[in-house]
Amino acid sequence: MALPPQLKPIQHHLRTAQEHEKRDPVVSYYCRLYAMQTGMKLDSKSPECRKFLVKLMDQLESMKKELADNDSITQEVVGNAHIENYALKMFLYADNEDRAGRFHKNMIKSFYSASLLLDVLSVFGELSEENIQHRKYARWKATYIHNCLKNGETPQAGPIGMDEDREADEFGAEGSSGFGLSHGGSFRGEQPSQSYKDQDRSLDPGPAPGIGFTPSPGSGPTGPPTTTFNNIHIPPGAHAPANTPAELPPPTGGVHLSPEDYTKAQKYCKYAGSALQYEDVGTAIQNLQKALKLLTTGKE
């Protein structure tokens, strides 16, 4: 069934869902859920949109039954961790390729797909400030590198200030990149006032199989900038945060924990478990420390 023009903003999320149908059904499910929720806000009244959205709802119900024994579907906190880890894994792959000066269609698509999946995280609630910045940066980078290659220019590698005079091209699925960026629209007015690399914000998104922030040969004499985890500075290539559990505040008796605190602690433990699947010790330690601090002090 053709996508009505009014629902064009969700076309790339639906395409991402289709691409992950067999590769990762959980990603496919949540992309469609995001598309359905967004589509309802765009136009739920015109006959063609209602018909399309009802069909999408039926598809979601069918997928939910098929995945009934999958924790990522039945438990929101696990689903959230799954999508976030997947999105940031793609971001990190593209970011490493970018820093090493390796510009190609796959890395452009990875940047853009990461931004779409960060959109999808909104089905679980508001995005964190870090993920908002990752999304903005990934979408801008995809457009910037695509335009450079299309115009025969060499893109500038690594984090750079977002060019306020450069707009994202409106090109669709038939564009020369092999995928669409039309969802991005214009970036005019969206840019931070300073270079992304100057902000006290981590570009290291989390677990990724076999990918670290080790300086690449093509990333310049200084390698990637120092990564930060919530103001804990980590030199490039390091795998564990500088602080250790011994530096955490000691347990205090009688700490009152709310149900939300328990949920947050559970979420951090899930993130840590997911990171260990990818042998990402640094991220596992970071999340376990967050859980421990929350459980012992009642504060994040």
Short mmCIF file of C-alpha atoms in Angstrom, two decimals:
data_model
loop_
_atom_site.label_atom_id
_atom_site.label_comp_id
_atom_site.label_asym_id
_atom_site.label_seq_id
_atom_site.Cartn_x
_atom_site.Cartn_y
_atom_site.Cartn_z
CA MET A 1 0.00 0.00 0.00
CA ALA A 2 1.42 3.37 -1.07
CA LEU A 3 2.32 5.89 1.62
CA PRO A 4 -0.01 8.92 1.49
CA PRO A 5 1.88 12.20 0.85
CA GLN A 6 0.74 13.59 4.23
CA LEU A 7 2.72 10.82 5.96
CA LYS A 8 5.97 11.42 4.05
CA PRO A 9 7.94 12.28 7.26
CA ILE A 10 7.70 8.62 8.39
CA GLN A 11 8.80 7.05 5.10
CA HIS A 12 12.41 6.47 6.17
CA HIS A 13 11.40 4.95 9.52
CA LEU A 14 9.16 2.53 7.64
CA ARG A 15 11.98 1.71 5.22
CA THR A 16 14.29 1.05 8.19
CA ALA A 17 11.63 -1.26 9.64
CA GLN A 18 11.47 -3.16 6.35
CA GLU A 19 15.26 -3.49 6.16
CA HIS A 20 15.36 -5.02 9.66
CA GLU A 21 12.40 -7.39 9.22
CA LYS A 22 14.62 -10.48 9.40
CA ARG A 23 17.87 -8.97 10.70
CA ASP A 24 16.37 -7.57 13.92
CA PRO A 25 12.57 -7.85 14.34
CA VAL A 26 12.69 -5.79 17.57
CA VAL A 27 14.12 -2.81 15.65
CA SER A 28 11.53 -3.39 12.94
CA TYR A 29 8.67 -3.43 15.49
CA TYR A 30 9.65 -0.22 17.26
CA CYS A 31 10.31 1.62 13.96
CA ARG A 32 6.75 0.79 12.93
CA LEU A 33 5.39 1.75 16.35
CA TYR A 34 7.13 5.13 16.05
CA ALA A 35 5.80 5.54 12.48
CA MET A 36 2.26 4.72 13.63
CA GLN A 37 2.36 7.13 16.60
CA THR A 38 3.86 9.91 14.46
CA GLY A 39 1.46 9.21 11.60
CA MET A 40 -1.51 9.59 13.95
CA LYS A 41 -0.28 13.08 14.85
CA LEU A 42 0.35 14.01 11.20
CA ASP A 43 -3.05 12.98 9.80
CA SER A 44 -5.47 10.47 11.30
CA LYS A 45 -8.60 11.89 9.67
CA SER A 46 -8.26 11.69 5.88
CA PRO A 47 -9.54 8.36 4.46
CA GLU A 48 -6.24 7.39 2.79
CA CYS A 49 -4.21 8.06 5.96
CA ARG A 50 -6.71 6.24 8.20
CA LYS A 51 -6.61 3.23 5.89
CA PHE A 52 -2.80 3.21 5.89
CA LEU A 53 -2.52 3.61 9.66
CA VAL A 54 -5.11 0.89 10.38
CA LYS A 55 -3.09 -1.50 8.21
CA LEU A 56 0.05 -0.49 10.10
CA MET A 57 -1.71 -1.15 13.44
CA ASP A 58 -2.72 -4.62 12.24
CA GLN A 59 0.88 -5.29 11.27
CA LEU A 60 2.07 -4.19 14.73
CA GLU A 61 -0.47 -6.45 16.46
CA SER A 62 0.66 -9.37 14.35
CA MET A 63 4.34 -8.70 15.17
CA LYS A 64 3.53 -8.35 18.87
CA LYS A 65 1.99 -11.84 18.88
CA GLU A 66 4.95 -13.31 17.00
CA LEU A 67 7.40 -11.73 19.45
CA ALA A 68 5.33 -12.45 22.57
CA ASP A 69 8.23 -14.27 24.28
CA ASN A 70 10.77 -11.51 23.55
CA ASP A 71 11.73 -9.40 26.58
CA SER A 72 12.44 -6.41 24.36
CA ILE A 73 8.76 -6.34 23.36
CA THR A 74 7.17 -7.28 26.69
CA GLN A 75 9.40 -5.11 28.92
CA GLU A 76 9.75 -1.47 27.95
CA VAL A 77 13.05 -0.98 29.79
CA VAL A 78 14.64 -3.84 27.82
CA GLY A 79 13.20 -2.58 24.53
CA ASN A 80 14.54 0.90 25.25
CA ALA A 81 18.02 -0.49 25.94
CA HIS A 82 17.90 -2.62 22.77
CA ILE A 83 17.01 0.26 20.45
CA GLU A 84 19.41 2.71 22.12
CA ASN A 85 22.32 0.27 21.98
CA TYR A 86 21.57 -0.56 18.34
CA ALA A 87 21.31 3.11 17.34
CA LEU A 88 24.48 4.12 19.13
CA LYS A 89 26.38 1.12 17.79
CA MET A 90 25.61 2.39 14.27
CA PHE A 91 26.57 5.91 15.31
CA LEU A 92 29.92 4.74 16.69
CA TYR A 93 30.72 2.76 13.54
CA ALA A 94 30.02 5.80 11.34
CA ASP A 95 31.86 8.14 13.72
CA ASN A 96 34.98 5.94 13.69
CA GLU A 97 34.91 5.76 9.89
CA ASP A 98 34.48 9.53 9.75
CA ARG A 99 37.37 10.21 12.15
CA ALA A 100 39.60 7.92 10.06
CA GLY A 101 38.68 9.82 6.90
CA ARG A 102 36.93 6.83 5.31
CA PHE A 103 33.90 8.31 3.55
CA HIS A 104 31.51 5.92 1.80
CA LYS A 105 27.80 5.15 1.36
CA ASN A 106 27.65 2.68 4.25
CA MET A 107 28.99 5.17 6.78
CA ILE A 108 26.63 7.88 5.50
CA LYS A 109 23.71 5.48 5.79
CA SER A 110 24.85 4.40 9.27
CA PHE A 111 24.90 8.01 10.46
CA TYR A 112 21.44 8.62 9.04
CA SER A 113 19.96 5.30 10.25
CA ALA A 114 21.32 6.05 13.73
CA SER A 115 19.47 9.38 13.70
CA LEU A 116 16.23 7.63 12.67
CA LEU A 117 16.56 5.07 15.46
CA LEU A 118 17.21 7.85 17.96
CA ASP A 119 13.88 9.31 16.77
CA VAL A 120 12.32 5.94 17.56
CA LEU A 121 13.52 6.14 21.19
CA SER A 122 10.81 8.76 21.76
CA VAL A 123 8.22 5.94 21.95
CA PHE A 124 9.69 5.24 25.41
CA GLY A 125 9.56 8.85 26.59
CA GLU A 126 11.61 12.01 26.20
CA LEU A 127 15.07 11.68 24.70
CA SER A 128 18.08 12.44 26.89
CA GLU A 129 20.05 15.57 26.04
CA GLU A 130 22.95 13.36 24.89
CA ASN A 131 20.75 11.45 22.47
CA ILE A 132 19.21 14.67 21.14
CA GLN A 133 22.73 15.90 20.36
CA HIS A 134 23.79 12.55 18.87
CA ARG A 135 20.69 12.62 16.64
CA LYS A 136 21.29 16.17 15.46
CA TYR A 137 24.99 15.53 14.83
CA ALA A 138 24.39 12.21 13.00
CA ARG A 139 21.73 13.66 10.72
CA TRP A 140 23.83 16.70 9.96
CA LYS A 141 26.97 14.61 9.31
CA ALA A 142 25.10 12.30 6.92
CA THR A 143 23.88 15.28 4.91
CA TYR A 144 27.22 17.12 5.01
CA ILE A 145 29.27 14.11 3.82
CA HIS A 146 26.69 13.15 1.19
CA ASN A 147 26.71 16.68 -0.24
CA CYS A 148 30.51 16.85 -0.23
CA LEU A 149 30.84 13.56 -2.13
CA LYS A 150 28.07 14.56 -4.54
CA ASN A 151 29.89 17.83 -5.30
CA GLY A 152 33.30 16.17 -5.63
CA GLU A 153 34.62 17.76 -2.42
CA THR A 154 36.59 16.03 0.33
CA PRO A 155 34.65 16.16 3.62
CA GLN A 156 36.41 17.32 6.76
CA ALA A 157 36.96 14.31 9.02
CA GLY A 158 35.86 14.10 12.63
CA PRO A 159 33.78 16.45 14.79
CA ILE A 160 33.54 19.94 13.32
CA GLY A 161 31.25 22.90 13.86
CA MET A 162 27.96 22.52 12.04
CA ASP A 163 27.87 24.92 9.11
CA GLU A 164 24.93 27.25 9.59
CA ASP A 165 24.93 28.18 5.90
CA ARG A 166 24.61 24.60 4.71
CA GLU A 167 21.16 23.09 4.32
CA ALA A 168 20.23 19.47 3.98
CA ASP A 169 19.20 18.64 0.43
CA GLU A 170 15.68 17.44 -0.10
CA PHE A 171 16.38 14.20 -1.93
CA GLY A 172 14.38 11.02 -1.64
CA ALA A 173 14.96 7.31 -2.01
CA GLU A 174 16.14 7.73 -5.60
CA GLY A 175 18.90 10.12 -4.52
CA SER A 176 22.48 9.42 -5.52
CA SER A 177 23.31 8.13 -2.04
CA GLY A 178 20.98 5.19 -2.42
CA PHE A 179 18.85 6.25 0.54
CA GLY A 180 16.74 9.27 1.43
CA LEU A 181 17.56 12.16 3.68
CA SER A 182 14.44 14.19 2.98
CA HIS A 183 13.28 13.67 6.57
CA GLY A 184 16.14 15.89 7.70
CA GLY A 185 14.84 19.04 6.06
CA SER A 186 16.78 22.18 6.74
CA PHE A 187 19.36 22.39 9.46
CA ARG A 188 19.36 26.17 9.43
CA GLY A 189 18.83 27.45 12.95
CA GLU A 190 19.37 24.02 14.54
CA GLN A 191 23.10 24.27 15.00
CA PRO A 192 24.75 24.68 18.40
CA SER A 193 26.54 27.98 18.88
CA GLN A 194 29.88 26.23 19.18
CA SER A 195 31.64 23.28 17.59
CA TYR A 196 30.32 19.91 18.66
CA LYS A 197 33.80 18.86 19.77
CA ASP A 198 33.98 21.84 22.14
CA GLN A 199 30.89 20.84 24.07
CA ASP A 200 31.29 18.88 27.30
CA ARG A 201 29.40 15.98 25.82
CA SER A 202 30.43 12.48 24.89
CA LEU A 203 30.55 11.33 21.30
CA ASP A 204 31.07 7.80 22.62
CA PRO A 205 27.61 6.29 22.54
CA GLY A 206 28.05 2.92 24.17
CA PRO A 207 28.34 -0.75 23.33
CA ALA A 208 29.54 -1.75 19.89
CA PRO A 209 31.08 -5.06 18.90
CA GLY A 210 34.82 -4.80 18.58
CA ILE A 211 34.87 -1.03 18.10
CA GLY A 212 36.80 1.20 20.47
CA PHE A 213 37.97 4.77 20.45
CA THR A 214 41.52 3.76 19.54
CA PRO A 215 42.99 6.49 17.32
CA SER A 216 42.88 5.48 13.66
CA PRO A 217 45.79 6.06 11.26
CA GLY A 218 43.76 8.58 9.28
CA SER A 219 42.41 10.54 12.22
CA GLY A 220 45.30 12.97 12.46
CA PRO A 221 48.28 13.23 14.79
CA THR A 222 46.23 13.74 17.92
CA GLY A 223 43.64 11.01 17.28
CA PRO A 224 40.07 11.41 18.54
CA PRO A 225 39.42 13.97 21.25
CA THR A 226 39.16 12.83 24.85
CA THR A 227 35.82 11.13 25.44
CA THR A 228 33.71 11.96 28.45
CA PHE A 229 31.23 9.89 30.43
CA ASN A 230 29.23 12.33 32.54
CA ASN A 231 32.34 14.48 33.09
CA ILE A 232 34.62 11.45 33.73
CA HIS A 233 37.40 12.02 31.19
CA ILE A 234 38.66 9.00 29.31
CA PRO A 235 41.74 9.25 27.07
CA PRO A 236 41.31 7.86 23.54
CA GLY A 237 41.56 4.07 23.46
CA ALA A 238 40.85 3.62 27.16
CA HIS A 239 38.25 1.01 28.02
CA ALA A 240 37.29 1.88 31.59
CA PRO A 241 36.31 5.11 33.33
CA ALA A 242 38.97 6.74 35.47
CA ASN A 243 37.01 6.38 38.69
CA THR A 244 36.47 3.04 40.41
CA PRO A 245 33.70 1.68 42.63
CA ALA A 246 35.89 2.44 45.67
CA GLU A 247 35.44 6.14 44.95
CA LEU A 248 31.66 5.93 45.15
CA PRO A 249 29.98 7.31 48.28
CA PRO A 250 29.77 4.55 50.98
CA PRO A 251 26.38 2.95 51.59
CA THR A 252 24.22 4.88 54.00
CA GLY A 253 21.64 3.05 56.08
CA GLY A 254 17.95 3.70 55.67
CA VAL A 255 18.04 5.09 52.11
CA HIS A 256 14.48 5.43 50.84
CA LEU A 257 14.14 4.28 47.24
CA SER A 258 11.08 5.06 45.15
CA PRO A 259 9.66 2.62 42.54
CA GLU A 260 11.22 4.89 39.89
CA ASP A 261 14.63 4.44 41.51
CA TYR A 262 14.31 0.67 41.31
CA THR A 263 13.29 0.93 37.66
CA LYS A 264 16.28 3.17 36.89
CA ALA A 265 18.66 0.84 38.70
CA GLN A 266 17.24 -2.09 36.76
CA LYS A 267 17.72 -0.15 33.53
CA TYR A 268 21.39 0.55 34.32
CA CYS A 269 21.95 -3.15 35.05
CA LYS A 270 20.31 -4.09 31.72
CA TYR A 271 22.58 -1.60 29.91
CA ALA A 272 25.61 -3.09 31.67
CA GLY A 273 24.57 -6.61 30.67
CA SER A 274 24.10 -5.52 27.07
CA ALA A 275 27.52 -3.83 27.05
CA LEU A 276 29.17 -7.02 28.33
CA GLN A 277 27.66 -8.92 25.41
CA TYR A 278 29.80 -6.66 23.22
CA GLU A 279 32.81 -6.97 25.58
CA ASP A 280 32.54 -3.24 26.25
CA VAL A 281 33.91 -3.18 29.79
CA GLY A 282 33.98 0.61 30.12
CA THR A 283 30.28 1.04 29.44
CA ALA A 284 29.41 -1.92 31.69
CA ILE A 285 31.39 -0.43 34.59
CA GLN A 286 29.88 3.00 34.02
CA ASN A 287 26.30 1.66 34.19
CA LEU A 288 26.97 -0.61 37.17
CA GLN A 289 28.46 2.36 39.03
CA LYS A 290 25.34 4.39 38.28
CA ALA A 291 23.14 1.58 39.61
CA LEU A 292 25.31 1.17 42.72
CA LYS A 293 25.33 4.88 43.46
CA LEU A 294 21.56 5.09 43.06
CA LEU A 295 20.94 2.08 45.33
CA THR A 296 23.35 3.25 48.04
CA THR A 297 22.56 6.96 48.12
CA GLY A 298 19.12 7.29 46.52
CA LYS A 299 20.65 9.85 44.14
CA GLU A 300 21.90 9.62 40.55
#
